[in-house]
mmCIF file of C-alpha atoms and ligand atoms in Angstrom:
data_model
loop_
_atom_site.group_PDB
_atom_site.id
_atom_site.type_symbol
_atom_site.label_atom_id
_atom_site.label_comp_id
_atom_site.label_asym_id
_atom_site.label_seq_id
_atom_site.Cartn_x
_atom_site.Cartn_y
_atom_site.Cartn_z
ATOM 1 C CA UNK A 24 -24.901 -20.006 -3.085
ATOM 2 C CA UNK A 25 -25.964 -21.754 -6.742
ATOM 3 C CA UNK A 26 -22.937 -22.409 -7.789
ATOM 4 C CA UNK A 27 -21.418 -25.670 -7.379
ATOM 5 C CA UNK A 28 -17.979 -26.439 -6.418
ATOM 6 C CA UNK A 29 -16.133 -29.779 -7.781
ATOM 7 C CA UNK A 30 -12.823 -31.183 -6.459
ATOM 8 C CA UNK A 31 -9.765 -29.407 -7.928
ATOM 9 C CA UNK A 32 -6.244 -30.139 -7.192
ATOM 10 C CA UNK A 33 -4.893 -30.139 -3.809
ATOM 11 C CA UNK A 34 -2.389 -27.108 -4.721
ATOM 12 C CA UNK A 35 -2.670 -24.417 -7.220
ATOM 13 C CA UNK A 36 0.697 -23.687 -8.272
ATOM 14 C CA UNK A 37 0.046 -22.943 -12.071
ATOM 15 C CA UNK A 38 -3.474 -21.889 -14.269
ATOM 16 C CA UNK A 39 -2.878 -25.650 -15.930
ATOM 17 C CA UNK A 40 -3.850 -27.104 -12.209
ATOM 18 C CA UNK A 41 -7.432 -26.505 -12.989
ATOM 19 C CA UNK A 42 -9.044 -27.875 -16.382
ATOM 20 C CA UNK A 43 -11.061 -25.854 -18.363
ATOM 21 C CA UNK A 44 -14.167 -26.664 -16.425
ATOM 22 C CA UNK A 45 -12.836 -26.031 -13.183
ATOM 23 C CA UNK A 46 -11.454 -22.738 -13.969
ATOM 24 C CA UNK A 47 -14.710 -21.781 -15.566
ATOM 25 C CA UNK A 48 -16.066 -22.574 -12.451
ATOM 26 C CA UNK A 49 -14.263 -20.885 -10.459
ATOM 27 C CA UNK A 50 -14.906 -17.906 -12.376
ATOM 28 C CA UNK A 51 -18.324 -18.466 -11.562
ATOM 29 C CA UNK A 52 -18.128 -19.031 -7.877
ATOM 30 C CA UNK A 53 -15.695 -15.640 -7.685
ATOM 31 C CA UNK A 54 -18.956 -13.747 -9.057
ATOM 32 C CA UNK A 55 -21.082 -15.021 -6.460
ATOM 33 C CA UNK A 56 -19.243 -14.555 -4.189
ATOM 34 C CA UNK A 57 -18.647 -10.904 -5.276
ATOM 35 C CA UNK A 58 -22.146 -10.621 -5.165
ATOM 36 C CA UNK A 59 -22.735 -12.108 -1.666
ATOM 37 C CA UNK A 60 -19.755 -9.928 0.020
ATOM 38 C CA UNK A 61 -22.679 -7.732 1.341
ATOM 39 C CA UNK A 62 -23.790 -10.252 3.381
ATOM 40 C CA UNK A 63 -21.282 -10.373 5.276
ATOM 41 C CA UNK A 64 -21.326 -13.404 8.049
ATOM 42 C CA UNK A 65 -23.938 -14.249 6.365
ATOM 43 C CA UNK A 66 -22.684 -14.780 3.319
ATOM 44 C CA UNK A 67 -22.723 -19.030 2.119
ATOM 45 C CA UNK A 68 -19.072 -19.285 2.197
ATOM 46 C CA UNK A 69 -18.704 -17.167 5.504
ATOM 47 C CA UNK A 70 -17.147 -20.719 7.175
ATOM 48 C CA UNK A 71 -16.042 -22.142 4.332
ATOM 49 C CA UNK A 72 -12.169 -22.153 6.168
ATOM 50 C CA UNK A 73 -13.795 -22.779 10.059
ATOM 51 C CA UNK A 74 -11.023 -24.072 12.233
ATOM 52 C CA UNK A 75 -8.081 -23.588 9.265
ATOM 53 C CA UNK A 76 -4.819 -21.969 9.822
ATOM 54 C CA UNK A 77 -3.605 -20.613 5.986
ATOM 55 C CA UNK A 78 -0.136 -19.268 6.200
ATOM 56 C CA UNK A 79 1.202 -16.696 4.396
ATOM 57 C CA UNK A 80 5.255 -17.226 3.156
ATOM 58 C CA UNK A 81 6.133 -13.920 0.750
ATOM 59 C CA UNK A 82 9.948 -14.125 -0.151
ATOM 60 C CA UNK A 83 8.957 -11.042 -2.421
ATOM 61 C CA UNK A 84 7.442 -7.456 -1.802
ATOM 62 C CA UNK A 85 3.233 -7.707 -2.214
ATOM 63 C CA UNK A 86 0.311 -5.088 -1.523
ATOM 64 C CA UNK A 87 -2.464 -6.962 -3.989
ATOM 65 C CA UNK A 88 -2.029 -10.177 -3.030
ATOM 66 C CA UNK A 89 -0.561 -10.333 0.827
ATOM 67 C CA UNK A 90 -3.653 -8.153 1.390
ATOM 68 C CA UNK A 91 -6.080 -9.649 -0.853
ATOM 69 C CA UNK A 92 -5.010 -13.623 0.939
ATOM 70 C CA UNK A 93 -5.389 -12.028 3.941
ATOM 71 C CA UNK A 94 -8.877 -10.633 3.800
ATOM 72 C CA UNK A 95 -10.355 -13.941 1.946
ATOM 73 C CA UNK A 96 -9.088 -15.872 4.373
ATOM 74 C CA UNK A 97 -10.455 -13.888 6.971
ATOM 75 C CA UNK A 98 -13.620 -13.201 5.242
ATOM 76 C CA UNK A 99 -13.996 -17.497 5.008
ATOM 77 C CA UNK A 100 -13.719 -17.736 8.611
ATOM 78 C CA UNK A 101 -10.245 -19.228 8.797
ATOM 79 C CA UNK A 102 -7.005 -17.769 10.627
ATOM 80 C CA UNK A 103 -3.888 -16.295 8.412
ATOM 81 C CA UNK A 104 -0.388 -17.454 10.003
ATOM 82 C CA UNK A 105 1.651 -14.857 8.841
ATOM 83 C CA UNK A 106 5.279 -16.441 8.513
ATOM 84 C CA UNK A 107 8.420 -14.034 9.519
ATOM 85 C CA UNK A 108 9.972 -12.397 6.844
ATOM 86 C CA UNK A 109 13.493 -14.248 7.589
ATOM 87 C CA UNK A 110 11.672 -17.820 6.504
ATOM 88 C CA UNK A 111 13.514 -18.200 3.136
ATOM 89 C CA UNK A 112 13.052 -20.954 1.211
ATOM 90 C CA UNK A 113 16.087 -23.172 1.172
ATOM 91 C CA UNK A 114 18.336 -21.158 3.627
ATOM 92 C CA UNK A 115 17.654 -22.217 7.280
ATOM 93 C CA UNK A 116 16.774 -25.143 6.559
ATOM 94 C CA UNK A 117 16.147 -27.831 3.408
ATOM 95 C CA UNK A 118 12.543 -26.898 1.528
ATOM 96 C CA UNK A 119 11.136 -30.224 2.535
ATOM 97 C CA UNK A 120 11.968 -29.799 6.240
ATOM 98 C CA UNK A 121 10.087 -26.578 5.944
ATOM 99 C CA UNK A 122 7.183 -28.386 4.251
ATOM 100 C CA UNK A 123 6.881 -31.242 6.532
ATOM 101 C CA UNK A 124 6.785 -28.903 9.685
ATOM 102 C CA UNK A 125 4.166 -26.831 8.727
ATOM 103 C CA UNK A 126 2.221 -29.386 7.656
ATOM 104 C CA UNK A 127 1.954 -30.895 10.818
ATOM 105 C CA UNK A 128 0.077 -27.406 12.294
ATOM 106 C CA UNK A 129 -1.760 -26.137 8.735
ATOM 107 C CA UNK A 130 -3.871 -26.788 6.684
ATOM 108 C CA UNK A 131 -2.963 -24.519 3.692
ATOM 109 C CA UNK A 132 0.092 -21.852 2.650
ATOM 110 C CA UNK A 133 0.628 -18.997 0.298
ATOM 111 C CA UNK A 134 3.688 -18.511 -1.534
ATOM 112 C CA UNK A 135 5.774 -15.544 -3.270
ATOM 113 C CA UNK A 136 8.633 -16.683 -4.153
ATOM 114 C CA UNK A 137 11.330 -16.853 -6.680
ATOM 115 C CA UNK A 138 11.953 -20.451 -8.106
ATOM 116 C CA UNK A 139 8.801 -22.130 -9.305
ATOM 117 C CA UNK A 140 11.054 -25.348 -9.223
ATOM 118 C CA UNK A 141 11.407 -24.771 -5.384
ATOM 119 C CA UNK A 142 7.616 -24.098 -5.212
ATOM 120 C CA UNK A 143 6.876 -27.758 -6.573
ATOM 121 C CA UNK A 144 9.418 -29.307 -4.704
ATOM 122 C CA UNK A 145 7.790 -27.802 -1.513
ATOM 123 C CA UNK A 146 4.040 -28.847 -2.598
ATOM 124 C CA UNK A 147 5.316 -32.401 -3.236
ATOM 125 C CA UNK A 148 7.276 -32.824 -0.047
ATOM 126 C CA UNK A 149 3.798 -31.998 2.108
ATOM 127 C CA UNK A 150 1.030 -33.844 1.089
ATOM 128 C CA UNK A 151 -1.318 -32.818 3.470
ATOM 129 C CA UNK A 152 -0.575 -29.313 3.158
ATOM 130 C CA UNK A 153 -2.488 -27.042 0.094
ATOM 131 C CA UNK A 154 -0.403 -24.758 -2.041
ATOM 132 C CA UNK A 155 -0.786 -21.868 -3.330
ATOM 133 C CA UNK A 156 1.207 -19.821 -5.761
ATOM 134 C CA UNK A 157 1.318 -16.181 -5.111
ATOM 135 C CA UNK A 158 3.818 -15.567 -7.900
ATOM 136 C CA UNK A 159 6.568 -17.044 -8.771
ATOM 137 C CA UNK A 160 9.238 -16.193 -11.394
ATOM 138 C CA UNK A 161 7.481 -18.289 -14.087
ATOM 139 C CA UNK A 162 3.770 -17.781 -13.122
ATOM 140 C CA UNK A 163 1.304 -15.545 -11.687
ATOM 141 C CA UNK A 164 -1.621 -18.003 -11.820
ATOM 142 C CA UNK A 165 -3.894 -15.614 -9.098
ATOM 143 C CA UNK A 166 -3.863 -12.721 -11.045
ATOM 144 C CA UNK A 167 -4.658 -14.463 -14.373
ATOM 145 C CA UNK A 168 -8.122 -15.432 -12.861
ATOM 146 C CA UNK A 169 -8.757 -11.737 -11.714
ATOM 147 C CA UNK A 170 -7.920 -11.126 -14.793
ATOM 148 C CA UNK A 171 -10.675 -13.034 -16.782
ATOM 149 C CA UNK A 172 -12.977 -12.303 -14.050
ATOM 150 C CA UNK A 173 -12.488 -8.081 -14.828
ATOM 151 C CA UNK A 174 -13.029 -8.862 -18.543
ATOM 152 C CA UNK A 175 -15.918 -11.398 -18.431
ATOM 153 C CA UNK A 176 -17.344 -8.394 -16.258
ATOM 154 C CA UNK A 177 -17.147 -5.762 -18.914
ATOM 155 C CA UNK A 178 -18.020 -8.269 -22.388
ATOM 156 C CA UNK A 179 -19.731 -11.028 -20.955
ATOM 157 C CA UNK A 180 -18.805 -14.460 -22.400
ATOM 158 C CA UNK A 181 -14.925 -14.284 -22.885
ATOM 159 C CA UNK A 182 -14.300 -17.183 -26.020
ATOM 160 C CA UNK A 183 -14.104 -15.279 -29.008
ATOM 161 C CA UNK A 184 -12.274 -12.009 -27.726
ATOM 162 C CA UNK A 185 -8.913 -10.819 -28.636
ATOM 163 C CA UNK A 186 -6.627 -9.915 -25.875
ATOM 164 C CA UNK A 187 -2.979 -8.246 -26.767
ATOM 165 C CA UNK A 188 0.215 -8.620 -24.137
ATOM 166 C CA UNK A 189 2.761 -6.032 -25.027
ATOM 167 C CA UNK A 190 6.561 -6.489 -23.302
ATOM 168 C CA UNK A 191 8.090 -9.025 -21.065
ATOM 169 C CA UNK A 192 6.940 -12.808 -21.385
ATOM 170 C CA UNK A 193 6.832 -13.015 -18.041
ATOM 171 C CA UNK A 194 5.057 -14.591 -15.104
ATOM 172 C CA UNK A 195 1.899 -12.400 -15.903
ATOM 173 C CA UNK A 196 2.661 -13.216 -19.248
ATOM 174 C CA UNK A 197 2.846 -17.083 -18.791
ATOM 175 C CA UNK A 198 -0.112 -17.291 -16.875
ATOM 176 C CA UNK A 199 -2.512 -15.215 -18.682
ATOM 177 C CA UNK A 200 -1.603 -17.542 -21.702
ATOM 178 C CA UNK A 201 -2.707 -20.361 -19.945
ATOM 179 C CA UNK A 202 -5.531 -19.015 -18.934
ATOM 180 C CA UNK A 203 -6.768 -17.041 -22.239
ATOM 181 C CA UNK A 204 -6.118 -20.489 -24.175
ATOM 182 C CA UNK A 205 -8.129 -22.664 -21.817
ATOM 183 C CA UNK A 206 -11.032 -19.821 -21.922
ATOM 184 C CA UNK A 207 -11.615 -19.541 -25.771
ATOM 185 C CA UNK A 208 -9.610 -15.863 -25.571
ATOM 186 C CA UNK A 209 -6.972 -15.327 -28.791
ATOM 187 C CA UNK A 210 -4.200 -13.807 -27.608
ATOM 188 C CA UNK A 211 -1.644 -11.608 -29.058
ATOM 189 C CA UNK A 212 2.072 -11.185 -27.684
ATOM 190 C CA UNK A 213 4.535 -8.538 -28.668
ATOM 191 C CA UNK A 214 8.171 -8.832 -26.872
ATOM 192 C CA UNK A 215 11.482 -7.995 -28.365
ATOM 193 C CA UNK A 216 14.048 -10.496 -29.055
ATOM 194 C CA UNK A 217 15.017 -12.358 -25.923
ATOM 195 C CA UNK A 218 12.050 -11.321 -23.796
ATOM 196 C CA UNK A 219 9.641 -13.731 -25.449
ATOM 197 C CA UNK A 220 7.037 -16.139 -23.913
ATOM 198 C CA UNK A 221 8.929 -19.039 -23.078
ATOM 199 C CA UNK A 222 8.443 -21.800 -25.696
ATOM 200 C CA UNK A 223 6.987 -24.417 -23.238
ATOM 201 C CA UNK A 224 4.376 -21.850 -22.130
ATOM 202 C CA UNK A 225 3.820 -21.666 -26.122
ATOM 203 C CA UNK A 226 3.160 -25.008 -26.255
ATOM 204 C CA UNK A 227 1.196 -25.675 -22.726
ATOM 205 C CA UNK A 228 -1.102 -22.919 -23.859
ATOM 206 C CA UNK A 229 -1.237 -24.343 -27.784
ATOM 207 C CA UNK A 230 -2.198 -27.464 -26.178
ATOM 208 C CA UNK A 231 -4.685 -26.075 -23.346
ATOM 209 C CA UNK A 232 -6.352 -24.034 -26.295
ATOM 210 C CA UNK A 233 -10.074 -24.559 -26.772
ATOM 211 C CA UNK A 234 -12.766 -22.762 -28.609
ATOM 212 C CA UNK A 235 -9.940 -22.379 -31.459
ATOM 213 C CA UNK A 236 -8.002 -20.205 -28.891
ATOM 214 C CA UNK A 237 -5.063 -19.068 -30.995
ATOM 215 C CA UNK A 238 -2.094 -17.671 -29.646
ATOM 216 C CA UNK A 239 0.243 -15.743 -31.441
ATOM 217 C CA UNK A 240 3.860 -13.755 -31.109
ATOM 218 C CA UNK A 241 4.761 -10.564 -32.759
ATOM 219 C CA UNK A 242 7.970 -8.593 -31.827
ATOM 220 C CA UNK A 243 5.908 -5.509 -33.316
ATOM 221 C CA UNK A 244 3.671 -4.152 -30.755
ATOM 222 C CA UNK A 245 1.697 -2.056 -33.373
ATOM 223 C CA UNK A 246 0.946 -5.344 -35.101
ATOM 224 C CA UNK A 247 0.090 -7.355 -31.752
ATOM 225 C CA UNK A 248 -2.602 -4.349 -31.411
ATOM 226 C CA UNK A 249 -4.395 -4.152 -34.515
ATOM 227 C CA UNK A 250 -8.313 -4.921 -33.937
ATOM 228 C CA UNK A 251 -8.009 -6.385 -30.409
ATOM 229 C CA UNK A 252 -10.618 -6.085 -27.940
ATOM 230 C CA UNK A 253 -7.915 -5.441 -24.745
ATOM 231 C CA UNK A 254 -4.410 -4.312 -24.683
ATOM 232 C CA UNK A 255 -2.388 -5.611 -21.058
ATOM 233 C CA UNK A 256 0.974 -4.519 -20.194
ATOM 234 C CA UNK A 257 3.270 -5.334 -17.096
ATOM 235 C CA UNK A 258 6.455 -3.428 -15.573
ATOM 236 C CA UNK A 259 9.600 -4.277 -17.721
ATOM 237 C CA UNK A 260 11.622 -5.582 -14.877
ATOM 238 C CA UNK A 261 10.372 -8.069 -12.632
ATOM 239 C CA UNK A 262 11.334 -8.227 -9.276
ATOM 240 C CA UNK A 263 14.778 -10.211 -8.723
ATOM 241 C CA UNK A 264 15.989 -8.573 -12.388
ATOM 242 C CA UNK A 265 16.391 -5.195 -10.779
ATOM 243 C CA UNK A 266 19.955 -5.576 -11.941
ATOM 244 C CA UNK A 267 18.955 -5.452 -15.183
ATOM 245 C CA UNK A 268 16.915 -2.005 -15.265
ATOM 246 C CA UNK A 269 18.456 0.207 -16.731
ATOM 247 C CA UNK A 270 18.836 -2.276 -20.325
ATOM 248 C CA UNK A 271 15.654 -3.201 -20.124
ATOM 249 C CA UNK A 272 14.136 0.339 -19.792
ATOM 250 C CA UNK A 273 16.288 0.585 -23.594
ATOM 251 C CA UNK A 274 15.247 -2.754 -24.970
ATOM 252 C CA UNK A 275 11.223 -1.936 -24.098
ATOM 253 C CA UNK A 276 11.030 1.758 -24.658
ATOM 254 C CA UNK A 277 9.219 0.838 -28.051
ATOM 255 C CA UNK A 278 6.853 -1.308 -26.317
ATOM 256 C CA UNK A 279 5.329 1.503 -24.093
ATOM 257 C CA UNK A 280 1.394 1.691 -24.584
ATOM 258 C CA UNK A 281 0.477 4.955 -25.104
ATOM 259 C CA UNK A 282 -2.563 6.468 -26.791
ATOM 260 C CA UNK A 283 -0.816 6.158 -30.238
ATOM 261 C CA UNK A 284 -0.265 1.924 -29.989
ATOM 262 C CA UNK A 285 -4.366 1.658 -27.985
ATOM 263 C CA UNK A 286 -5.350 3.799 -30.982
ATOM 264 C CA UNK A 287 -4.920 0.799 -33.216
ATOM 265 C CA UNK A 288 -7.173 -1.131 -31.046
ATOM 266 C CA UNK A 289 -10.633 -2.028 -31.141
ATOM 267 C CA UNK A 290 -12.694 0.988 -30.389
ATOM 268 C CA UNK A 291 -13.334 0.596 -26.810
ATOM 269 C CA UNK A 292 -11.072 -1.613 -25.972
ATOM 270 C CA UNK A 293 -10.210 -1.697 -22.663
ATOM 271 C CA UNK A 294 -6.165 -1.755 -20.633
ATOM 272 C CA UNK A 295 -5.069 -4.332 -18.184
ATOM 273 C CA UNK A 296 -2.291 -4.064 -15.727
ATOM 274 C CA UNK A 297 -1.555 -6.474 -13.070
ATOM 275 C CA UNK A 298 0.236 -3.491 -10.930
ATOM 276 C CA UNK A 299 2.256 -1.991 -9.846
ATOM 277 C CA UNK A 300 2.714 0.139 -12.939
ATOM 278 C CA UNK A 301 5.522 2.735 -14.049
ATOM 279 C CA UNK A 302 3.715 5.431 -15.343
ATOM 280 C CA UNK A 303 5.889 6.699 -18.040
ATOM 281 C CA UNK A 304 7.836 3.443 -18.603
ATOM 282 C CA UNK A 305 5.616 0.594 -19.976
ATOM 283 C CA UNK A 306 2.074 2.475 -19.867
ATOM 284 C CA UNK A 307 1.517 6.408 -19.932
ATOM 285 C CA UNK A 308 -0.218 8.152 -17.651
ATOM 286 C CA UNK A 309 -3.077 8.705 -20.369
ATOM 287 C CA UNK A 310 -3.702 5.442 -20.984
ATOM 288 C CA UNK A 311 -3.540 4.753 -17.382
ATOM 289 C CA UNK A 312 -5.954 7.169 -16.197
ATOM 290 C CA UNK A 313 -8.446 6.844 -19.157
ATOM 291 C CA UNK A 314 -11.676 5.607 -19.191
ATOM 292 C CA UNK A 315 -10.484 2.537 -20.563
ATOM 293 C CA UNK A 316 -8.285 1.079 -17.387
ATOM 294 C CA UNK A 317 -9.846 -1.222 -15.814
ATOM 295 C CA UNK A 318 -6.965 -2.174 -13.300
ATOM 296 C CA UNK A 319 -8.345 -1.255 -10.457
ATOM 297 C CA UNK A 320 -11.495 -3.571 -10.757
ATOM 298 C CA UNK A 321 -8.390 -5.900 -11.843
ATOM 299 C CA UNK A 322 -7.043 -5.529 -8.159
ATOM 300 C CA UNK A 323 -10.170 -5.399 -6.305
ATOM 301 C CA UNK A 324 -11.022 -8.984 -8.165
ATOM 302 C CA UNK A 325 -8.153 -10.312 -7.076
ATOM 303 C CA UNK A 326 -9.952 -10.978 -3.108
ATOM 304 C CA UNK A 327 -12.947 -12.348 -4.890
ATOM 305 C CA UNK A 328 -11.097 -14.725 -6.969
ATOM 306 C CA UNK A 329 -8.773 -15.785 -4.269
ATOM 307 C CA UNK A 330 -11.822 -16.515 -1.969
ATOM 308 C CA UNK A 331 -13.102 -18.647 -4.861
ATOM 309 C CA UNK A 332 -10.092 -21.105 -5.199
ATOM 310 C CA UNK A 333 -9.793 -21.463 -1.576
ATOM 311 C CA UNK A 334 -13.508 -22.843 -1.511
ATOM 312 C CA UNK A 335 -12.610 -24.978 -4.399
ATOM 313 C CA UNK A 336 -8.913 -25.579 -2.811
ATOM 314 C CA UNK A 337 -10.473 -26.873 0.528
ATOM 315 C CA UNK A 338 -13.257 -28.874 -1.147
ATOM 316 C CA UNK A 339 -10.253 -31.253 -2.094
ATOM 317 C CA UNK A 340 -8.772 -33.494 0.627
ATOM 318 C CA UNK A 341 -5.151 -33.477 0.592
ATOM 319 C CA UNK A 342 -4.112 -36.985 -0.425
HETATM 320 N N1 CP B 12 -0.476 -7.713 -8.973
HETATM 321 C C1 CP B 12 0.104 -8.127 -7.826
HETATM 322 O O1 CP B 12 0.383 -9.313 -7.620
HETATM 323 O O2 CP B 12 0.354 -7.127 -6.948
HETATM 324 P P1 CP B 12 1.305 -7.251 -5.658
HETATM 325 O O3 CP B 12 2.697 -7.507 -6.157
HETATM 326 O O4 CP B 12 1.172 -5.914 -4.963
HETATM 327 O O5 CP B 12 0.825 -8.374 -4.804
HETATM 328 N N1 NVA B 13 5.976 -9.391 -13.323
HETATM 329 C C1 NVA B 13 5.889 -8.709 -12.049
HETATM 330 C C2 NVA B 13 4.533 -8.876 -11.465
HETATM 331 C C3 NVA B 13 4.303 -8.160 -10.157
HETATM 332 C C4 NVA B 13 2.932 -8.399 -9.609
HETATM 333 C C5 NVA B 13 6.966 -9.225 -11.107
HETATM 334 O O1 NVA B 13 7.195 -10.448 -11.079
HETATM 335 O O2 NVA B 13 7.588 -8.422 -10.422
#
């Protein structure tokens, strides 16, 4: 393996855990170990995780990434504890009596869950114990580097390019703004009133930016469009807003990208979706299915990238 691997963080609860470098980095080391994946056990980072125990703690419903965390772990040599479904953060028992248990048998967990608040709370109380975010209701940080990965694939160097975000300003949302700021990557997000990026995000990714990053909101979706290089789009309700469906499926109908909004697009530009996708709702099935989707080499990137920032993860000791 050439690439070199520097201490990070001991968790990775958010994009802004890693500096620029680091997440450049990590970039890197995903492609190489894309690349080495053939080798199987013989691959450099085949016992990266020797002797670790990673648990897995999903509080949410996950294909990509219970799957994804599963295989990398696997694929590093280290053992997945997968945690019954009835561990809920908060409701047996206090977070940080959680924590401190399993920190006393692991060396590492994966979490989906709701409150991000809950998720720091829980990373603070066990020292010893990496964290990993595997979405929470404010970020998405793994997908974002999949994400960058799939594009810096397809262009090459990423600073420079144009990137739209049309609907919720969401977790996806939150994260890929952190990460397209700290990358050089403009980005462009449409949401209707009340479904904006949150203004902190605004200014965590205003003040992440490099390269002359700019990020910028629109509530018109044609306008968010015009001349970019990629057009991304995620499901309108979240999971835990179910409630709020059937309003949302009103408020976002004019934010569906079909082939009229990708139209206005660069030629060739490509679509992103972090799945799972509504065909029909927030993407059509043309779009979807056209040569431009890319969001299966999205998902597949996510076990790469995951692989990556357990390598970096593990190459920082816990306080
Ligand atoms: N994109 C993503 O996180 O997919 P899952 O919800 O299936 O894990
Ligand atoms: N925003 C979506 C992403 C799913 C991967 C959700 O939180 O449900």
């Amino acid at each position: 393996m050439t690439t070199s691997v520097t201490r990070t963080r001991k968790d990775f609860l958010s994009i802004l855990d890693l500096d620029s470098a680091d997440l450049e980095r990590c970039l890197d080391l995903a492609a190489q170990i894309k690349a080495d994946r053939l080798l199987g056990r013989e691959a450099p980072t085949a016992d990266a995780l020797g002797g670790r125990h990673v648990a897995m703690l999903f509080e949410k419903a996950s294909l990509r990434t219970w799957t994804t965390f599963e295989i990398a772990v696997q694929e590093l040599g280290g053992h997945v504890v997968a945690l019954q479904p009835d561990i809920v953060l908060g409701k047996r028992e206090a977070v940080a009596d959680i924590a401190l248990s399993l920190e006393r048998w692991l060396d590492a967990i994966v979490i989906r869950t709701y409150s991000h608040k809950q998720l720091e709370q829980f990373a603070t109380a066990a020292p010893m114990l990496h964290v990993v975010n595997a979405l929470s209701d404010d970020e998405h940080p793994c997908q974002a580097l999949a994400d960058f990965l799939t594009l810096r694939e397809h262009w090459g160097p990423l600073a420079g390019r144009t990137v739209a975000y049309i609907g919720d300003g969401n977790n996806v949302a939150s994260s890929l703004a952190h990460a397209a700021a700290m990358l050089g990557v403009h980005l462009h997000v449409a949401s209707p009133d009340g479904y904006t990026l949150p203004d902190a995000v605004v200014q965590q990714a205003t003040g992440a930016a490099r390269h002359g990053a700019r990020l910028r909101l629109f509530t018109d979706p044609a306008d968010a469009v015009s001349g970019v290089d990629a057009v991304y789009t995620d499901t309108w309700t979240s999971m835990g807003r179910e409630a709020e469906a059937e309003v949302r499926r009103g408020v976002f109908a004019p934010y569906q990208v079909n082939e009229a909004l990708m139209s206005l697009a660069k030629p060739g530009a490509l679509f992103l979706h972090c799945l799972p996708a509504h065909r029909g709702e927030e993407v059509t099935a043309e779009v979807f299915e056209s040569p431009a989707s890319i969001v299966f080499d999205q998902a597949e990137n996510r076990l790469h990238c995951q692989k990556a920032l357990l390598v970096m993860l593990f190459s920082t000791a816990p306080a």
